[in-house]
Short mmCIF file of C-alpha atoms in Angstrom, two decimals:
data_model
loop_
_atom_site.label_atom_id
_atom_site.label_comp_id
_atom_site.label_asym_id
_atom_site.label_seq_id
_atom_site.Cartn_x
_atom_site.Cartn_y
_atom_site.Cartn_z
CA MET X 1 -71.73 -222.81 170.11
CA SER X 2 -68.90 -222.06 171.03
CA SER X 3 -66.78 -222.88 174.09
CA GLU X 4 -67.58 -219.47 175.74
CA ASN X 5 -71.02 -219.97 175.44
CA GLY X 6 -71.04 -223.24 176.59
CA GLU X 7 -69.20 -222.56 179.88
CA ARG X 8 -72.03 -219.77 180.40
CA GLY X 9 -74.49 -221.75 179.84
CA GLY X 10 -73.44 -224.76 181.81
CA GLY X 11 -75.09 -225.06 185.46
CA ALA X 12 -73.55 -227.65 188.02
CA GLU X 13 -70.60 -229.57 187.09
CA GLY X 14 -71.24 -231.95 184.13
CA ALA X 15 -74.57 -230.60 183.45
CA PRO X 16 -75.39 -230.18 179.98
CA PRO X 17 -75.81 -225.94 178.95
CA GLU X 18 -79.26 -225.06 179.45
CA GLN X 19 -79.97 -224.23 175.82
CA LEU X 20 -79.16 -228.04 175.13
CA ALA X 21 -81.60 -229.08 177.30
CA LEU X 22 -84.03 -226.69 176.45
CA ILE X 23 -84.06 -228.03 172.36
CA ARG X 24 -83.89 -231.85 173.87
CA GLU X 25 -86.93 -231.10 175.99
CA SER X 26 -88.58 -229.47 172.83
CA VAL X 27 -87.73 -232.30 170.69
CA ARG X 28 -88.99 -235.21 173.28
CA GLN X 29 -92.50 -233.40 173.58
CA ALA X 30 -92.71 -233.00 170.44
CA LYS X 31 -95.22 -234.87 168.26
CA GLY X 32 -94.02 -237.01 165.37
CA PRO X 33 -95.99 -236.07 161.47
CA LYS X 34 -98.69 -238.21 161.22
CA ALA X 35 -97.70 -240.76 158.20
CA LYS X 36 -99.56 -240.40 155.13
CA PRO X 37 -101.30 -243.18 153.36
CA ARG X 38 -100.18 -245.22 151.10
CA THR X 39 -99.94 -244.15 147.27
CA TRP X 40 -100.69 -248.15 146.19
CA ARG X 41 -98.31 -248.35 143.82
CA GLY X 42 -97.98 -251.86 142.13
CA ALA X 43 -100.59 -253.11 144.57
CA ALA X 44 -103.55 -255.11 143.41
CA LEU X 45 -106.82 -254.27 142.66
CA ALA X 46 -110.20 -255.80 144.55
CA GLY X 47 -111.24 -258.78 142.33
CA ARG X 48 -114.83 -257.87 142.30
CA LEU X 49 -116.29 -254.10 142.08
CA PRO X 50 -112.67 -252.68 142.14
CA VAL X 51 -114.05 -249.11 141.52
CA ALA X 52 -115.67 -246.95 144.12
CA ARG X 53 -117.57 -243.84 143.58
CA VAL X 54 -116.85 -241.14 146.18
CA LEU X 55 -118.39 -237.86 147.18
CA VAL X 56 -115.41 -235.81 148.42
CA ASP X 57 -115.90 -233.05 150.83
CA LYS X 58 -115.16 -230.28 148.31
CA GLY X 59 -118.61 -227.85 149.40
CA VAL X 60 -118.04 -226.38 145.80
CA LEU X 61 -120.91 -226.23 143.26
CA HIS X 62 -118.52 -226.92 140.26
CA LEU X 63 -117.24 -229.97 142.24
CA ASP X 64 -120.82 -231.35 143.23
CA ARG X 65 -120.51 -234.36 141.80
CA TYR X 66 -119.38 -237.98 142.22
CA PHE X 67 -115.75 -239.26 141.46
CA ASP X 68 -114.32 -243.00 141.03
CA TYR X 69 -111.18 -244.21 142.39
CA ALA X 70 -109.48 -247.66 142.49
CA VAL X 71 -109.80 -250.38 145.47
CA PRO X 72 -106.94 -252.01 146.37
CA GLU X 73 -107.34 -255.41 147.60
CA GLU X 74 -106.16 -254.61 150.98
CA LEU X 75 -108.86 -252.17 151.18
CA ASP X 76 -111.65 -254.54 150.12
CA ALA X 77 -113.34 -255.63 152.93
CA ASP X 78 -113.25 -251.96 154.80
CA ALA X 79 -114.54 -250.29 151.07
CA GLN X 80 -118.00 -250.07 151.72
CA PRO X 81 -120.95 -247.82 150.51
CA GLY X 82 -121.44 -245.23 153.33
CA VAL X 83 -118.17 -245.68 154.74
CA ARG X 84 -115.65 -242.31 155.41
CA VAL X 85 -112.52 -242.55 152.83
CA ARG X 86 -109.69 -239.92 152.56
CA VAL X 87 -108.51 -239.53 148.49
CA ARG X 88 -105.91 -237.50 146.99
CA PHE X 89 -107.75 -234.94 145.12
CA GLY X 90 -106.62 -232.36 142.39
CA ALA X 91 -103.80 -234.98 140.45
CA GLY X 92 -103.03 -234.19 136.55
CA ARG X 93 -103.93 -236.42 134.10
CA HIS X 94 -99.79 -236.30 133.49
CA ARG X 95 -99.12 -237.40 136.52
CA VAL X 96 -99.44 -241.35 136.12
CA ARG X 97 -97.13 -244.33 136.87
CA ASP X 98 -97.46 -247.44 136.30
CA GLY X 99 -101.21 -247.36 135.30
CA ARG X 100 -102.32 -245.51 138.53
CA ARG X 101 -102.49 -241.95 138.59
CA GLU X 102 -101.08 -240.39 141.98
CA GLY X 103 -100.48 -236.91 143.87
CA GLY X 104 -102.80 -233.98 144.74
CA GLY X 105 -104.20 -233.42 148.05
CA LEU X 106 -105.58 -235.43 150.96
CA ILE X 107 -109.45 -234.67 151.55
CA ASP X 108 -112.15 -236.46 153.04
CA GLY X 109 -114.84 -238.34 151.36
CA PHE X 110 -117.64 -240.69 151.90
CA LEU X 111 -117.75 -243.60 149.62
CA VAL X 112 -121.14 -243.96 147.94
CA GLU X 113 -120.93 -247.00 145.67
CA ARG X 114 -118.70 -250.00 144.17
CA LEU X 115 -118.70 -250.90 140.60
CA ALA X 116 -117.60 -253.01 137.85
CA GLU X 117 -115.92 -250.69 136.34
CA SER X 118 -115.53 -246.71 135.79
CA ASP X 119 -117.39 -243.99 133.26
CA TYR X 120 -114.03 -242.53 133.50
CA SER X 121 -111.38 -243.71 130.28
CA GLY X 122 -108.21 -242.66 131.93
CA PRO X 123 -106.40 -244.04 135.10
CA LEU X 124 -107.62 -243.95 138.28
CA ALA X 125 -106.52 -243.00 141.48
CA ALA X 126 -106.56 -245.20 144.38
CA LEU X 127 -108.27 -245.30 147.44
CA ALA X 128 -105.72 -243.65 149.89
CA GLN X 129 -107.59 -244.74 152.98
CA VAL X 130 -110.62 -246.12 154.92
CA VAL X 131 -110.76 -243.67 158.24
CA SER X 132 -113.21 -246.48 159.61
CA PRO X 133 -115.46 -249.13 158.65
CA GLU X 134 -118.61 -247.77 160.10
CA PRO X 135 -121.03 -247.20 157.44
CA VAL X 136 -122.35 -243.73 158.46
CA LEU X 137 -123.81 -242.13 154.99
CA SER X 138 -127.07 -244.96 154.52
CA GLU X 139 -128.87 -244.62 150.94
CA GLU X 140 -131.82 -243.28 152.34
CA LEU X 141 -129.85 -240.22 154.21
CA LEU X 142 -127.89 -239.59 150.89
CA GLY X 143 -131.29 -239.15 148.90
CA LEU X 144 -132.53 -236.59 151.28
CA ALA X 145 -129.73 -234.98 151.57
CA ARG X 146 -129.37 -234.57 147.49
CA ALA X 147 -133.12 -233.24 147.34
CA VAL X 148 -132.05 -230.81 150.27
CA ALA X 149 -129.05 -229.30 148.28
CA ASP X 150 -131.44 -229.42 144.67
CA ARG X 151 -133.98 -227.85 146.89
CA TYR X 152 -132.22 -225.13 148.57
CA ALA X 153 -129.43 -224.63 145.46
CA GLY X 154 -126.51 -225.92 147.54
CA SER X 155 -123.78 -228.49 147.25
CA LEU X 156 -124.40 -232.37 148.55
CA ALA X 157 -121.37 -232.14 150.47
CA ASP X 158 -122.58 -228.69 152.58
CA VAL X 159 -125.47 -230.36 153.66
CA LEU X 160 -123.64 -233.67 154.67
CA GLN X 161 -121.71 -231.74 156.96
CA LEU X 162 -124.51 -231.09 158.96
CA ALA X 163 -126.62 -234.06 158.01
CA VAL X 164 -123.69 -236.59 159.53
CA PRO X 165 -122.49 -236.17 163.02
CA PRO X 166 -118.55 -235.74 162.82
CA ARG X 167 -116.73 -239.14 163.62
CA SER X 168 -115.76 -240.73 167.09
CA ALA X 169 -113.12 -243.05 167.32
CA ARG X 170 -114.11 -243.51 171.14
CA ALA X 171 -117.98 -244.48 170.32
CA GLU X 172 -116.38 -246.50 167.18
CA GLN X 173 -114.85 -248.91 169.25
CA LYS X 174 -117.92 -249.89 171.46
CA PRO X 175 -119.61 -252.73 170.29
CA SER X 176 -123.00 -251.55 168.60
CA PRO X 177 -126.35 -252.50 170.70
CA ALA X 178 -128.64 -255.45 169.43
CA PRO X 179 -131.33 -253.87 167.27
CA LEU X 180 -134.73 -253.41 169.47
CA PRO X 181 -137.87 -255.88 168.64
CA PRO X 182 -140.55 -254.34 166.54
CA PRO X 183 -143.17 -253.23 168.50
CA GLU X 184 -146.47 -255.05 168.67
CA VAL X 185 -149.61 -253.89 166.90
CA PRO X 186 -151.52 -251.86 170.06
CA GLU X 187 -155.10 -252.32 170.57
CA VAL X 188 -157.07 -250.43 168.02
CA GLY X 189 -159.00 -248.84 170.50
CA SER X 190 -160.66 -245.32 169.72
CA TRP X 191 -159.06 -245.79 166.09
CA GLY X 192 -161.90 -248.50 165.43
CA ARG X 193 -164.36 -245.94 164.85
CA TYR X 194 -162.64 -245.32 161.52
CA GLU X 195 -163.36 -247.13 158.33
CA ARG X 196 -159.38 -247.80 157.92
CA GLY X 197 -157.77 -246.74 161.67
CA ALA X 198 -156.97 -250.33 162.18
CA GLY X 199 -155.43 -251.01 159.05
CA PHE X 200 -153.10 -247.65 159.52
CA LEU X 201 -152.40 -248.78 162.79
CA GLU X 202 -151.11 -251.88 161.26
CA ALA X 203 -149.08 -249.96 158.72
CA LEU X 204 -147.18 -248.24 161.10
CA ALA X 205 -146.61 -251.93 163.18
CA ALA X 206 -144.91 -253.30 160.29
CA GLY X 207 -142.16 -250.22 159.68
CA GLY X 208 -143.67 -248.77 156.57
CA ALA X 209 -144.32 -245.39 155.97
CA ALA X 210 -147.96 -245.12 156.40
CA ARG X 211 -149.55 -242.01 155.55
CA ALA X 212 -153.34 -240.79 155.80
CA VAL X 213 -155.74 -237.95 155.73
CA TRP X 214 -157.62 -237.63 159.08
CA ASN X 215 -160.67 -236.32 159.51
CA ALA X 216 -161.21 -236.27 163.30
CA LEU X 217 -165.25 -237.61 164.43
CA PRO X 218 -167.16 -235.39 167.07
CA GLY X 219 -166.92 -237.12 170.37
CA PRO X 220 -164.68 -237.06 173.68
CA GLU X 221 -161.88 -239.31 172.28
#
């Protein structure tokens, strides 16, 4: 800025030029860039089950499968099946340093299971980050989503986007309530008229997925 511009942009005596004041204010209000997860170069791997099988959040059919990643020792406790993770995806085979595959863009995913070794013969990239240690993808939900994707020719990642609610960090910070006790077995009542009515109620009360074919008997109840 020339001295001429400085004189025209200045305000009261000793005050900074208006343009500089605006720049300083915008810099002060600007948010700093988010820190990228570590590459874990040279970091020790988990001693037990050092491989994580991950479903990446890519809703394209040719990527509708699991990918294996190495588990750094520092993430061992949090990297449990069902948690949200971030991984680097798309690195070529030639991008290997210290036996660890590097590069690629960061992408979200779900950790499906932990393994002692991988079927992939090449070097593995490391998990970039465990987004939250809260398991959100149960084995039952994963099986259901897989069945829905296969039935309707979709990808598993697309189905899980609808099946798993978005993350709420505020809700995760609250302690989980204690599980409710199982309900007591109800009175048999009018189900006693049926040969297996009492057994059906007991199976439901035990938490089983009881199934039955019911032919209603005549009567007011």
